[in-house]
């Protein structure tokens, strides 16, 4: 079966890359509360601090994480200036996946989100989705079919 094309190439590029902020949006998204600044300060390297805070700002704006190579230069400069780091000494290519995972978990926790893990199902969800009516909801294509099948 062919894949359904939902986004055209321009829309996909907009979706795959961090948003482009104007100066007001940049100030709003990269204005970090003290607890986040404390977490960033506790990180060992300046590059980890920078990537962590940029990820926080992008997550705050879009509720998504983006690969480090897609970060916008203006945002990098803005956050680096805020934390008094020079970009010349920063190597953003050396950002291990384990570090990224830990940072993303901390960001999700701070903002009150939980990572989606399809292999871990809440016992309550398992009960709900195993009931006959919920199976009909998944299979039925129209609401009138669901109604007729449940009577």
Tab-separated table of C-alpha atoms in Angstrom:
chain	number	residue	atom	x	y	z
A	1	UNK	CA	0.000	0.000	0.000
A	2	UNK	CA	1.484	3.396	-0.944
A	3	UNK	CA	2.238	5.900	1.775
A	4	UNK	CA	-0.204	8.743	2.149
A	5	UNK	CA	1.430	12.086	1.511
A	6	UNK	CA	0.205	14.559	4.115
A	7	UNK	CA	2.805	17.316	3.844
A	8	UNK	CA	4.372	18.680	0.693
A	9	UNK	CA	8.138	19.268	0.650
A	10	UNK	CA	7.934	22.867	1.882
A	11	UNK	CA	5.575	21.932	4.736
A	12	UNK	CA	7.801	18.986	5.654
A	13	UNK	CA	10.837	21.263	5.840
A	14	UNK	CA	8.942	23.694	8.089
A	15	UNK	CA	7.917	20.744	10.277
A	16	UNK	CA	11.400	19.196	10.462
A	17	UNK	CA	13.274	22.377	11.406
A	18	UNK	CA	13.001	24.598	14.468
A	19	UNK	CA	10.809	27.667	14.057
A	20	UNK	CA	12.328	30.910	12.870
A	21	UNK	CA	11.758	33.500	15.575
A	22	UNK	CA	11.589	37.251	15.354
A	23	UNK	CA	13.263	39.179	18.180
A	24	UNK	CA	10.160	39.272	20.406
A	25	UNK	CA	9.514	35.520	20.010
A	26	UNK	CA	13.198	34.770	20.608
A	27	UNK	CA	13.158	36.733	23.876
A	28	UNK	CA	9.970	34.958	24.979
A	29	UNK	CA	11.082	31.423	24.089
A	30	UNK	CA	14.620	31.768	25.391
A	31	UNK	CA	13.671	33.457	28.663
A	32	UNK	CA	14.374	30.618	31.077
A	33	UNK	CA	13.075	30.271	34.632
A	34	UNK	CA	15.663	29.920	37.381
A	35	UNK	CA	15.249	26.125	37.833
A	36	UNK	CA	16.086	25.544	34.147
A	37	UNK	CA	19.044	27.896	34.381
A	38	UNK	CA	20.226	25.957	37.430
A	39	UNK	CA	20.017	22.668	35.513
A	40	UNK	CA	21.977	24.200	32.633
A	41	UNK	CA	24.616	25.609	34.995
A	42	UNK	CA	25.108	22.160	36.512
A	43	UNK	CA	26.045	20.672	33.114
A	44	UNK	CA	29.748	20.078	32.599
A	45	UNK	CA	30.476	21.667	29.240
A	46	UNK	CA	29.462	24.934	27.645
A	47	UNK	CA	28.232	23.098	24.546
A	48	UNK	CA	25.934	20.940	26.704
A	49	UNK	CA	24.605	24.056	28.432
A	50	UNK	CA	23.965	25.754	25.109
A	51	UNK	CA	22.254	22.775	23.472
A	52	UNK	CA	20.183	22.108	26.591
A	53	UNK	CA	18.874	25.677	26.722
A	54	UNK	CA	18.213	25.827	22.982
A	55	UNK	CA	16.304	22.547	23.227
A	56	UNK	CA	14.303	24.027	26.119
A	57	UNK	CA	13.399	27.087	24.075
A	58	UNK	CA	12.410	25.119	20.994
A	59	UNK	CA	10.405	22.695	23.140
A	60	UNK	CA	8.676	25.594	24.871
A	61	UNK	CA	7.646	26.939	21.447
A	62	UNK	CA	6.676	23.747	19.613
A	63	UNK	CA	6.617	20.845	22.105
A	64	UNK	CA	9.158	19.053	19.906
A	65	UNK	CA	12.860	18.317	19.905
A	66	UNK	CA	15.094	19.011	16.921
A	67	UNK	CA	18.496	17.681	15.856
A	68	UNK	CA	21.383	19.944	16.859
A	69	UNK	CA	22.520	20.596	13.254
A	70	UNK	CA	19.148	22.228	12.526
A	71	UNK	CA	19.512	24.895	15.238
A	72	UNK	CA	19.433	28.419	13.819
A	73	UNK	CA	22.574	30.535	14.082
A	74	UNK	CA	20.686	33.559	15.452
A	75	UNK	CA	19.235	31.435	18.257
A	76	UNK	CA	22.663	29.956	19.027
A	77	UNK	CA	24.154	33.441	19.235
A	78	UNK	CA	21.309	34.771	21.368
A	79	UNK	CA	21.464	31.974	23.958
A	80	UNK	CA	25.283	31.955	23.964
A	81	UNK	CA	25.259	35.676	24.770
A	82	UNK	CA	22.721	35.116	27.560
A	83	UNK	CA	24.905	32.496	29.252
A	84	UNK	CA	28.167	34.344	28.495
A	85	UNK	CA	29.661	31.671	26.242
A	86	UNK	CA	31.636	32.301	23.071
A	87	UNK	CA	30.592	30.220	20.085
A	88	UNK	CA	34.177	29.889	18.826
A	89	UNK	CA	35.038	27.337	21.514
A	90	UNK	CA	31.842	25.308	21.102
A	91	UNK	CA	31.733	22.035	19.176
A	92	UNK	CA	28.085	21.179	18.555
A	93	UNK	CA	28.942	18.082	16.528
A	94	UNK	CA	30.127	16.359	19.717
A	95	UNK	CA	26.754	15.895	21.411
A	96	UNK	CA	26.285	12.206	22.297
A	97	UNK	CA	22.876	10.560	21.962
A	98	UNK	CA	22.893	9.527	25.625
A	99	UNK	CA	23.438	13.136	26.669
A	100	UNK	CA	20.662	14.253	24.344
A	101	UNK	CA	18.313	11.646	25.832
A	102	UNK	CA	19.093	12.753	29.391
A	103	UNK	CA	18.565	16.401	28.497
A	104	UNK	CA	15.286	15.661	26.724
A	105	UNK	CA	14.057	13.673	29.724
A	106	UNK	CA	14.899	16.597	32.023
A	107	UNK	CA	13.076	19.038	29.729
A	108	UNK	CA	10.009	16.805	29.487
A	109	UNK	CA	9.970	16.419	33.254
A	110	UNK	CA	10.336	20.165	33.829
A	111	UNK	CA	7.432	21.023	31.521
A	112	UNK	CA	5.274	18.189	32.881
A	113	UNK	CA	5.307	15.933	29.833
A	114	UNK	CA	5.926	12.223	29.513
A	115	UNK	CA	7.777	10.633	26.609
A	116	UNK	CA	5.696	8.419	24.350
A	117	UNK	CA	6.808	4.808	24.621
A	118	UNK	CA	4.645	2.501	22.507
A	119	UNK	CA	6.030	-0.666	24.124
A	120	UNK	CA	4.988	0.464	27.619
A	121	UNK	CA	1.235	0.464	28.105
A	122	UNK	CA	-0.531	1.659	31.220
A	123	UNK	CA	-2.587	-1.247	32.690
A	124	UNK	CA	-5.703	0.947	32.598
A	125	UNK	CA	-5.150	1.662	28.884
A	126	UNK	CA	-4.700	-2.072	28.247
A	127	UNK	CA	-8.108	-2.751	29.831
A	128	UNK	CA	-9.810	0.069	27.919
A	129	UNK	CA	-8.433	-0.965	24.537
A	130	UNK	CA	-9.226	-4.633	25.062
A	131	UNK	CA	-12.970	-4.096	25.544
A	132	UNK	CA	-15.265	-5.010	22.645
A	133	UNK	CA	-16.655	-1.478	22.229
A	134	UNK	CA	-13.227	0.100	21.992
A	135	UNK	CA	-12.241	-2.516	19.395
A	136	UNK	CA	-15.300	-1.509	17.396
A	137	UNK	CA	-14.265	2.127	17.660
A	138	UNK	CA	-10.890	1.253	16.210
A	139	UNK	CA	-12.357	-0.820	13.371
A	140	UNK	CA	-15.528	1.062	12.481
A	141	UNK	CA	-15.318	3.806	9.917
A	142	UNK	CA	-18.515	5.711	10.686
A	143	UNK	CA	-20.180	6.662	13.937
A	144	UNK	CA	-23.547	5.216	12.841
A	145	UNK	CA	-21.842	1.790	12.403
A	146	UNK	CA	-20.570	1.997	15.981
A	147	UNK	CA	-24.011	2.937	17.222
A	148	UNK	CA	-25.730	0.033	15.396
A	149	UNK	CA	-23.152	-2.515	16.550
A	150	UNK	CA	-23.439	-1.537	20.218
A	151	UNK	CA	-27.260	-1.833	20.430
